[in-house]
Every structure is written in structure tokens, then in C-alpha cells.
Coordinates of C-alpha atoms in Angstrom, one line a residue:
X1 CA -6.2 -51.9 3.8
X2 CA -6.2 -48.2 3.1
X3 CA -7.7 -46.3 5.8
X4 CA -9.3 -43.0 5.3
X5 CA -7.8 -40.4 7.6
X6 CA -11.1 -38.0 9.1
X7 CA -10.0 -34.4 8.5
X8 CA -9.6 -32.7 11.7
X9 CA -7.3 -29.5 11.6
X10 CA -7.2 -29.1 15.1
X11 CA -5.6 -32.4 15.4
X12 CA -1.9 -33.2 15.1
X13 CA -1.2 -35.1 11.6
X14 CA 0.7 -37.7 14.0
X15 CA -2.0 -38.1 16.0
X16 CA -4.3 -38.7 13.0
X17 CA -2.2 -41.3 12.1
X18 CA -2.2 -43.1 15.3
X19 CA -6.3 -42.6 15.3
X20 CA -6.4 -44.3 11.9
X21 CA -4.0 -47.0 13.1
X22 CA -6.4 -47.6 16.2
X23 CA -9.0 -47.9 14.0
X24 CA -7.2 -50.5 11.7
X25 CA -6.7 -52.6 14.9
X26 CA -9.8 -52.7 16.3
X27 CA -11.1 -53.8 12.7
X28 CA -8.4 -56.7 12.6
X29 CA -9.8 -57.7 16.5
X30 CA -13.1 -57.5 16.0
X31 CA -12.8 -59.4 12.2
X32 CA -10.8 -62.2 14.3
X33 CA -13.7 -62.3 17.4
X34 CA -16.2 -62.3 15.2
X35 CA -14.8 -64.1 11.6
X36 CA -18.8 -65.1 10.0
X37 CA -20.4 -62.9 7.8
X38 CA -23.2 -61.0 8.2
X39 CA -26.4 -60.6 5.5
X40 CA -28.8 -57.8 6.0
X41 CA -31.4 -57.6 3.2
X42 CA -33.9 -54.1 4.5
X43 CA -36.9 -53.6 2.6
X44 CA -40.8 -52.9 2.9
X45 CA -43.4 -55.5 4.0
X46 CA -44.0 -57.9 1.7
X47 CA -41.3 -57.4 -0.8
X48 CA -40.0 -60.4 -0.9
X49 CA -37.7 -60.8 1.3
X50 CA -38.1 -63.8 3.5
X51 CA -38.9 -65.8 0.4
X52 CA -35.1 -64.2 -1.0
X53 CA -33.1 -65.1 2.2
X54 CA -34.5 -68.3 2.3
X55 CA -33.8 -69.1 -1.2
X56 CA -30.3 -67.9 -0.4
X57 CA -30.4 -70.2 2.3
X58 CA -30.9 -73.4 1.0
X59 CA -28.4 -72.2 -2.5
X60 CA -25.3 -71.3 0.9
X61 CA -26.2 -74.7 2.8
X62 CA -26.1 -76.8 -0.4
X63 CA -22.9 -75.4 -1.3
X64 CA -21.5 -76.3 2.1
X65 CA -21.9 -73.4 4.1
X66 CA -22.9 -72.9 7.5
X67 CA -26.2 -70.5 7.6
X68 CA -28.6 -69.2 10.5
X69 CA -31.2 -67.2 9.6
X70 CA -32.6 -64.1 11.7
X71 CA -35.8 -63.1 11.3
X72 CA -37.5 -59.3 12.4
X73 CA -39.5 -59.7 15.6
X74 CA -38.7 -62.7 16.4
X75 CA -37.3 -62.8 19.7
X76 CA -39.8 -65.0 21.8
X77 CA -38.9 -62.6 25.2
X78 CA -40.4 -60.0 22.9
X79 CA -42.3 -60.8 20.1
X80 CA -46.0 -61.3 22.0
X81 CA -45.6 -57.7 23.4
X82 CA -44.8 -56.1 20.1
X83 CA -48.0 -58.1 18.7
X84 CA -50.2 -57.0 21.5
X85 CA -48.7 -53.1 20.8
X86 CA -49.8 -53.5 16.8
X87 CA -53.3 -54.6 17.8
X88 CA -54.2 -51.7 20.0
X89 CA -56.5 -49.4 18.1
X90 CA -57.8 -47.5 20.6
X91 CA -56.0 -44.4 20.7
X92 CA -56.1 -43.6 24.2
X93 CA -54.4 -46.5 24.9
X94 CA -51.7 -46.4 22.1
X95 CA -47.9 -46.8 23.2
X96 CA -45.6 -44.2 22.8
X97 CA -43.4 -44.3 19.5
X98 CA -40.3 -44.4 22.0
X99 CA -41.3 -47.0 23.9
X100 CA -42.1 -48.9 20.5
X101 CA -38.8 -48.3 19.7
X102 CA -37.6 -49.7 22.8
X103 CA -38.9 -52.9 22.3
X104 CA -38.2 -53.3 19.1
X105 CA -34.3 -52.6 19.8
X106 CA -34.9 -55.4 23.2
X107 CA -36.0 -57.8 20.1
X108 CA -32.9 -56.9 18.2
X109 CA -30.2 -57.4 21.2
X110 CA -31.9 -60.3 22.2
X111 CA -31.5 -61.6 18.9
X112 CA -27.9 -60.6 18.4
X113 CA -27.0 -62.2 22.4
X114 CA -29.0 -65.4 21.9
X115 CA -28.2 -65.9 17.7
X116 CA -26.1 -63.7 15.9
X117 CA -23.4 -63.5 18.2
X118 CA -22.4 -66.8 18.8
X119 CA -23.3 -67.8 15.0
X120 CA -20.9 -65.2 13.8
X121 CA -17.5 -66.4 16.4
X122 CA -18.9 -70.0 15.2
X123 CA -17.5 -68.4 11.4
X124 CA -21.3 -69.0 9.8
X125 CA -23.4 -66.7 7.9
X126 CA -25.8 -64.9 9.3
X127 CA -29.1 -64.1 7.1
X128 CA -30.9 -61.5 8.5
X129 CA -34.1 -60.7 7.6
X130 CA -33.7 -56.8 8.5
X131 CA -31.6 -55.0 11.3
X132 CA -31.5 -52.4 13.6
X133 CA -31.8 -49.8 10.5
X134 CA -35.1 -51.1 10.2
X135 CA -36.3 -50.0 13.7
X136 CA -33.8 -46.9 13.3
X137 CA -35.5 -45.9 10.4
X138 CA -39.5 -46.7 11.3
X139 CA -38.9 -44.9 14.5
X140 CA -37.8 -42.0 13.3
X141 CA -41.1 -41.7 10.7
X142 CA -42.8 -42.3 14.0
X143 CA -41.6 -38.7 15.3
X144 CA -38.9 -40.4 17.5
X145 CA -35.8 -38.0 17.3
X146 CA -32.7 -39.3 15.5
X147 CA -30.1 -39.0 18.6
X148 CA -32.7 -41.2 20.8

């Protein structure tokens, strides 16, 4: 595995090697903690992609492989908040674009804790029906700043 050495001038050159070493190591660890694989498909509403991953689904499971499937908003702690949140329309009453956020990243861990997690130590594939990008990215065209 080649490893790309960042370029810090101010740093040693044998400590750059022993950073990039680090970094191999703690790719090995977490590749051998975690050895599933992981399947993000991002994309707008209604694209499609629901109706690709579960087509990709049923093609992984009939050729023997061991698939969950993770779907956005779909944490049941969190998923009749976030509902309730999209249905306000009165403006007074509308939630802050950070605390939107925030919810939408509690549906995300809980999903990883309660799903992901254990289905990617358990050496399946994970289909996930998008990610934390998704939130990442929505926020941000919200107003919410990057580094939040």
C-alpha cells in the first residue's frame, strides 16, 4: 500500500515517515475491526436510488452475500421528530438549520451504533441509502457553517 506522505516542511522527514506509518496501522486496525464493506450511493430525492440499492440487494444476496441495508431517516429514536420538523410551515415556529442538522446527525449515529456497526465487524455489506455527506452537505445550503 503506498501511502502519500502530507508535505509539511516544518516537519522532520523521519518524522513524516513515522506519521505515514501511523497512518498505515491504524488503516490495517480499523480494516481488521471493521472487515464488511460499506455502499454509499448520495443523490437527489427521487433519483432512483432506493429502487438501485435494492436491486443491488437482491443481485449481492443471491450471489451469496450477506447485505443490510440503511436507509436516510430512518432511525425510529429520530425519524417522527424530523417528520414533525418538515411539516411545520409556520415560520415563526420553524427550527433552526443547526438544530436540523443535529438531528439529522442523532439519526445517522443511531444508525451506525444500532446497524452499521455491528453489520460491518459481522464482515457484511452495508447498502446505504445516503450518509453523513448528505446531512453535511444539506446543512451547509441551509446557512449552517462548514466547521459546525
Amino acid at each position: 500500500m503506498k501511502v502519500k506522505v502530507p508535505k509539511n516542511k516544518h516537519m522532520p522527514k523521519t518524522k513524516k515517515v513515522q506519521s505515514a506509518k501511523k497512518l498505515v496501522t491504524a488503516k490495517k486496525s480499523l480494516a481488521s475491526q471493521l472487515p464488511g464493506s460499506l455502499i454509499i450511493v448520495e443523490g437527489i430525492d427521487g433519483s432512483g436510488k432506493s429502487t438501485q440499492l435494492l436491486i443491488l440487494k437482491s443481485l449481492l444476496e443471491a450471489n451469496g452475500f450477506a447485505v443490510d441495508l440503511s436507509e436516510w431517516n430512518s432511525s425510529l429514536a429520530v425519524k417522527p421528530l424530523n417528520k414533525k420538523i418538515k411539516a411545520q410551515r409556520d415560520p415563526s415556529k420553524l427550527v433552526d438549520p443547526r438544530t436540523f442538522h443535529m438531528t439529522h446527525a442523532a439519526d445517522m449515529a443511531d444508525r451506525y451504533v444500532k446497524l452499521i456497526r455491528g453489520s460491518l465487524r459481522a464482515g457484511k455489506i452495508v447498502l446505504c441509502d445516503r450518509y453523513m455527506y448528505t446531512d453535511i452537505a444539506r446543512s451547509v445550503a441551509r446557512g449552517v457553517d462548514e466547521a459546525y
